[in-house]
Structure formats: structure tokens, C-alpha cells
Tab-separated table of C-alpha atoms in Angstrom:
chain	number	residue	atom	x	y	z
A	244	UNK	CA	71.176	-195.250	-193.506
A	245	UNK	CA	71.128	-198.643	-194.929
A	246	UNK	CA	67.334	-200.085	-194.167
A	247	UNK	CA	65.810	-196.910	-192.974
A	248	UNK	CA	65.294	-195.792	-196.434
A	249	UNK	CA	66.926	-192.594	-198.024
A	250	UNK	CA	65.870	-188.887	-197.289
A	251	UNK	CA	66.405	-185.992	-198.588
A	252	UNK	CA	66.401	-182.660	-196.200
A	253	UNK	CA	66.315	-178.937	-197.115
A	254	UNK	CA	68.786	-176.858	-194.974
A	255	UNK	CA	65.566	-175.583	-193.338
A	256	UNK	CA	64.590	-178.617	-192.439
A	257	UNK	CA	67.748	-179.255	-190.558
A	258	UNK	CA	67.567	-176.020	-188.923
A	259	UNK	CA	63.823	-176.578	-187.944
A	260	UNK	CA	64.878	-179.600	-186.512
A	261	UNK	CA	67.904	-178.140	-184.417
A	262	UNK	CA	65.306	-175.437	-183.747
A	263	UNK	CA	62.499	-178.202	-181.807
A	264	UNK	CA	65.615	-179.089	-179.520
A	265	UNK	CA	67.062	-175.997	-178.547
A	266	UNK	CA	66.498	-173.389	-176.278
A	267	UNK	CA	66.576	-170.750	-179.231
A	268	UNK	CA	63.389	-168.424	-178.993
A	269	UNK	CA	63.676	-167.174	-182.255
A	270	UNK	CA	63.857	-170.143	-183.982
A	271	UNK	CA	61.124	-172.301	-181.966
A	272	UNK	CA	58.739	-169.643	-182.614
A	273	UNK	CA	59.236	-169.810	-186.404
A	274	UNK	CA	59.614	-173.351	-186.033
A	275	UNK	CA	55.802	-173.521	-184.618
A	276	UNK	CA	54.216	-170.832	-186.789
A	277	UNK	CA	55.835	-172.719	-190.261
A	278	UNK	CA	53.896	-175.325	-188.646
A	279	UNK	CA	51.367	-174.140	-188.378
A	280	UNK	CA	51.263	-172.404	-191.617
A	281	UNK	CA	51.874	-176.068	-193.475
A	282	UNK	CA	49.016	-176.944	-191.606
A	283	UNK	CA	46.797	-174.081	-193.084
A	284	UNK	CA	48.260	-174.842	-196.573
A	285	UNK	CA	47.095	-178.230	-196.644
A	286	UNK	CA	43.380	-177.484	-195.911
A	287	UNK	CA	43.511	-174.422	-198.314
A	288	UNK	CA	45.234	-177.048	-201.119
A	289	UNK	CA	42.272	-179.262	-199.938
A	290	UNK	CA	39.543	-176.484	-200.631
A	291	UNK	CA	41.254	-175.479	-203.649
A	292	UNK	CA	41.136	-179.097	-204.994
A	293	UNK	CA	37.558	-179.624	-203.802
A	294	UNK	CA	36.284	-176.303	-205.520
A	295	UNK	CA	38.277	-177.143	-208.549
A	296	UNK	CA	36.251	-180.696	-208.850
A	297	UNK	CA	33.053	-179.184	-207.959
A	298	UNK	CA	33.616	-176.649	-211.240
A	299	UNK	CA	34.654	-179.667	-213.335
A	300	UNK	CA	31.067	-181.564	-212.409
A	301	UNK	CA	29.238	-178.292	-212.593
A	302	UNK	CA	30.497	-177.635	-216.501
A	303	UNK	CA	30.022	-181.498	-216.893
A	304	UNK	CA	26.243	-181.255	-216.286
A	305	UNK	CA	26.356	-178.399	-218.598
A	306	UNK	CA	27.173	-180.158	-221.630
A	307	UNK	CA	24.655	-182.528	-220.617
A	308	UNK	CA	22.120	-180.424	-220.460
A	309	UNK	CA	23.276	-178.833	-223.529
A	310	UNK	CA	22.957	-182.314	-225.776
A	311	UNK	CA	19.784	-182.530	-224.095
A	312	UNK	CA	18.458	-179.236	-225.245
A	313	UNK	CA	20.166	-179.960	-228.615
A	314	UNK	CA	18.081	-183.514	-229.002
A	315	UNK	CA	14.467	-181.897	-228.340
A	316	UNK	CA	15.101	-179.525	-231.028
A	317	UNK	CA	16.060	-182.221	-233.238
A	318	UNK	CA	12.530	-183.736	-231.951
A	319	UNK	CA	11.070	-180.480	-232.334
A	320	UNK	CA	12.150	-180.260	-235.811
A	321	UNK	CA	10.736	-183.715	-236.661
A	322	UNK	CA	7.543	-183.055	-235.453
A	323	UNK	CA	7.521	-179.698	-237.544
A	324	UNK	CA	8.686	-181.763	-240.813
A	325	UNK	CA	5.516	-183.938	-240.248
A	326	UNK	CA	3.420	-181.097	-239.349
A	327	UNK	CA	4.271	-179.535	-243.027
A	328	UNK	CA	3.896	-183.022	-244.799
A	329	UNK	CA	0.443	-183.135	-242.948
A	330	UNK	CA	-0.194	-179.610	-244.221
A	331	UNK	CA	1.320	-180.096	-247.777
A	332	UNK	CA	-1.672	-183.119	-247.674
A	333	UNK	CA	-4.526	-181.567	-247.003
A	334	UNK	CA	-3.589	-180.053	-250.859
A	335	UNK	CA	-3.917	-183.233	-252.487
A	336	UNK	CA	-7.329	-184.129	-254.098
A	337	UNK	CA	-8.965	-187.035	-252.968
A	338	UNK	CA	-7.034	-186.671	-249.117
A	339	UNK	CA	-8.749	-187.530	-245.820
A	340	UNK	CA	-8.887	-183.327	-244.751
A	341	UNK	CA	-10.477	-184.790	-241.365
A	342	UNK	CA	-7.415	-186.930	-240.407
A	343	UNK	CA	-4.419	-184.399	-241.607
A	344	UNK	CA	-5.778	-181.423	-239.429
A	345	UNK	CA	-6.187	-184.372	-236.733
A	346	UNK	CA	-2.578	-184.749	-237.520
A	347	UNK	CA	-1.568	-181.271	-237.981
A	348	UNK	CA	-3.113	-180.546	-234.445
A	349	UNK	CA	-1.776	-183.335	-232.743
A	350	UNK	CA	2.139	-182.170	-233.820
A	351	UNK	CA	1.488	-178.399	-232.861
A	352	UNK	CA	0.671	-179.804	-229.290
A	353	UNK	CA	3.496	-182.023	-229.283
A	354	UNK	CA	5.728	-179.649	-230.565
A	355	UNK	CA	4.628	-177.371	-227.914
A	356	UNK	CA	5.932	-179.411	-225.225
A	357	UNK	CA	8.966	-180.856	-226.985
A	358	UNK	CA	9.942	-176.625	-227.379
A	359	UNK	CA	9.300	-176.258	-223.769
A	360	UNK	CA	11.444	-178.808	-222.343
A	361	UNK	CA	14.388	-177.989	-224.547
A	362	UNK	CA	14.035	-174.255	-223.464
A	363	UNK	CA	14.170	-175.934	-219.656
A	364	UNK	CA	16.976	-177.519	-220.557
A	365	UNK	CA	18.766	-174.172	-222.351
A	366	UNK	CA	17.843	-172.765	-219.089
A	367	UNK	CA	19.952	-175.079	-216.939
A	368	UNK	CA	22.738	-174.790	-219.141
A	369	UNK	CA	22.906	-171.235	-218.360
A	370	UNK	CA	22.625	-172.123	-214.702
A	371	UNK	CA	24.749	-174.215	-214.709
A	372	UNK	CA	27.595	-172.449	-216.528
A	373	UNK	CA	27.359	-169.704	-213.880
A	374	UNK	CA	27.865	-172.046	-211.141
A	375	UNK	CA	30.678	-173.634	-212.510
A	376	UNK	CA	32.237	-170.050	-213.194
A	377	UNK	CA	31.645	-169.275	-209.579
A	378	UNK	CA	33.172	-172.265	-208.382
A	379	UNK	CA	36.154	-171.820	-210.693
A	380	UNK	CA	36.615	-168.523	-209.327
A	381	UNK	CA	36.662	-169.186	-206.043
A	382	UNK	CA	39.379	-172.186	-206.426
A	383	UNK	CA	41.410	-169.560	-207.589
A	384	UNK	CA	40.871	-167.426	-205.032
A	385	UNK	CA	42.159	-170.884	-202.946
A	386	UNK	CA	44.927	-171.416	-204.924
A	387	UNK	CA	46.172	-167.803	-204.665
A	388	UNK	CA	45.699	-168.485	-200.501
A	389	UNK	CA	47.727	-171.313	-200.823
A	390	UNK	CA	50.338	-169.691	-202.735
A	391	UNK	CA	50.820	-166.974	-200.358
A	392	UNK	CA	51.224	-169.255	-197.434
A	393	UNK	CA	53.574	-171.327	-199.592
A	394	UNK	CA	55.426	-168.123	-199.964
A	395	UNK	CA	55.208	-167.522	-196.012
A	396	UNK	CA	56.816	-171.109	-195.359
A	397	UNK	CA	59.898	-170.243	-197.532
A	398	UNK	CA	60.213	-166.504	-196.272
A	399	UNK	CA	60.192	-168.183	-192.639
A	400	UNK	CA	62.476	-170.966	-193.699
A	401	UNK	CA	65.113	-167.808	-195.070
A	402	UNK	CA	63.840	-165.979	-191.850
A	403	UNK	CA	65.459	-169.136	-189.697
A	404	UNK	CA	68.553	-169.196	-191.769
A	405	UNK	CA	69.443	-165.618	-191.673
A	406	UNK	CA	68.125	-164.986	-188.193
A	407	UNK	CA	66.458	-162.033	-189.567
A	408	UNK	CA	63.786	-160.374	-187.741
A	409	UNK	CA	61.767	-158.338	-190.560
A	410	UNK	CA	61.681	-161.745	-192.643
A	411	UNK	CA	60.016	-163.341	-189.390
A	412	UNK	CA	57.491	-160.249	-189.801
A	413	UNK	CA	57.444	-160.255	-193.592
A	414	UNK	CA	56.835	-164.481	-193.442
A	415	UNK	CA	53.680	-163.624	-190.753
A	416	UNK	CA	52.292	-160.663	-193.087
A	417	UNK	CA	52.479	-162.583	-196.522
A	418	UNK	CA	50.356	-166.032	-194.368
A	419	UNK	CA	47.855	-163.154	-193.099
A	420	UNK	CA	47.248	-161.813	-196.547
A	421	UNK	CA	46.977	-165.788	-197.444
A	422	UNK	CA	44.516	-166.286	-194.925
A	423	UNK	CA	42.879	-163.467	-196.047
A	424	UNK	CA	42.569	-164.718	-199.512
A	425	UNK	CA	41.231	-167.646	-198.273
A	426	UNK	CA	38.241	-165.678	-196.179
A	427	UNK	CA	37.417	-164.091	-199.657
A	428	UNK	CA	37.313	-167.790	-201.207
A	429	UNK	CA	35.345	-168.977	-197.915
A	430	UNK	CA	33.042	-165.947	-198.683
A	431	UNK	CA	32.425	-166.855	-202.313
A	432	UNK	CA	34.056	-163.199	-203.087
């Protein structure tokens, strides 16, 4: 094969071949459905892949959100530490009262909104934690659809070796309980 390259066959690929060019019913209908079951496997791989990704970005923006929460407490916890030197202040003799409670005040309303976006921020964590749960879950339920029609190649590949009938059967059921899989994962179930 010297310039065409080198390749490497399985024995089912040989027979698949010998399969397209004969007149063989039995093996040009397993030759079709395997296929068309490689075809199925490759958009469930895709899904899988995809969903897999979109969990990865999903937990990403977590932690995000998380050092985001985590920085407006460290804010909010400034503001208090000023807030209790203001206060520790207005117990000195000779202090300005009028400009510590201006202070004090001022840090209470600050701290007020400094505690409300970090609890916003908490709150997408926790959203966004669950989503990236869900979408982890259902690129499992993708990979297990693409492992079942993975299975459902090889049965069908032993199935056109062995010229067995119940394998051709058994190869069909295991890529419908694939493609059932994959209409739980398509369901978010």
C-alpha cells in the first residue's frame, strides 16, 4: 500500500465491507443499521460533550460568584470595623459626637447594601450549582446513551460474524434502550 497510507481494519470491518457488495440480506441489513447506529453515536457523543462543557461553565460562574460574595463580606466587615471605631469615639472626651454618629450612620447604610449584594451573590451560587448539577446529570445520562449504542455496534459487528439472528435482535434492543437513554437526557430526566 506504499503511498496510500497504512490502515488498520477490524474483521468487522472487512465483513461490512463484503457485506455493501453482496447480495447477502442478512448482512446488508446489519450493515445499514450499524450505520446508522454510528451515526446516532456521534450526535449522542456530541450532546454528551456539549452538556459536559455547559456543566464545566455553569460550576465556573459559581466560584465566581462565590469570590464575589466572599469580597463584599470582606467589605462588609470593613465598614463594620469603622462603624465600631466611630462608636468606640463618640467615648472619648473632647470628640466631635455630631460627626461620629454622621459616621456611624453613614456605615450602617453602606453596610446595608454591601450585605445585600453579597447575599445576591450567595444566591447565584446556589443557582448556579444546581444548574451545573443538572447539566452534569444529564451528560451522563448521554454518555450512558452512547455507551449502549457503542455496545449495539459491537453486538451487530459479532451478529455479522456469527450470522446469528438473536444477536441481530439483541444489537437492535441494546441501540433502542440507547436511544431511550438519550430521550431521558433530551428530556432533562
Amino acid at each position: 500500500m506504499a503511498g496510500h497510507g497504512f490502515h488498520v481494519h477490524g474483521p468487522h470491518d472487512h465483513e461490512l465491507e463484503h457485506a455493501a457488495h453482496s447480495n447477502d440480506i442478512f448482512s446488508s441489513k446489519i450493515a445499514v443499521m450499524t450505520a446508522i447506529m454510528a451515526t446516532v453515536g456521534a450526535l449522542l457523543g456530541y450532546e454528551g460533550g456539549a452538556t459536559q462543557n455547559s456543566a464545566a461553565m455553569l460550576k465556573n460562574s459559581a466560584a465566581i460568584n462565590k469570590t464575589e460574595a466572599s469580597n463584599r463580606w470582606s467589605h462588609y466587615q470593613a465598614k463594620s470595623s469603622k462603624q465600631n471605631l466611630a462608636e468606640l469615639a463618640l467615648l472619648l472626651p473632647a470628640s466631635d459626637v455630631k460627626k461620629y454618629e454622621t459616621e456611624i450612620e453613614r456605615y450602617k447604610a453602606e453596610k446595608d447594601q454591601i450585605k445585600k449584594e453579597a447575599e445576591a451573590f450567595e444566591q447565584r451560587v446556589v443557582e448556579l450549582e444546581k444548574a451545573s448539577d443538572e447539566a452534569l446529570h444529564q451528560h451522563h445520562r448521554w454518555a450512558q446513551a452512547m455507551t449502549a449504542v457503542q455496545i449495539a455496534i459491537s453486538l451487530a459487528a459479532i451478529a455479522l460474524l456469527t450470522k446469528k439472528k438473536w444477536l441481530e435482535y439483541t444489537s437492535y434492543s441494546v441501540a433502542a434502550a440507547g436511544l431511550g437513554i438519550a430521550a431521558l437526557a433530551w428530556m432533562h430526566i
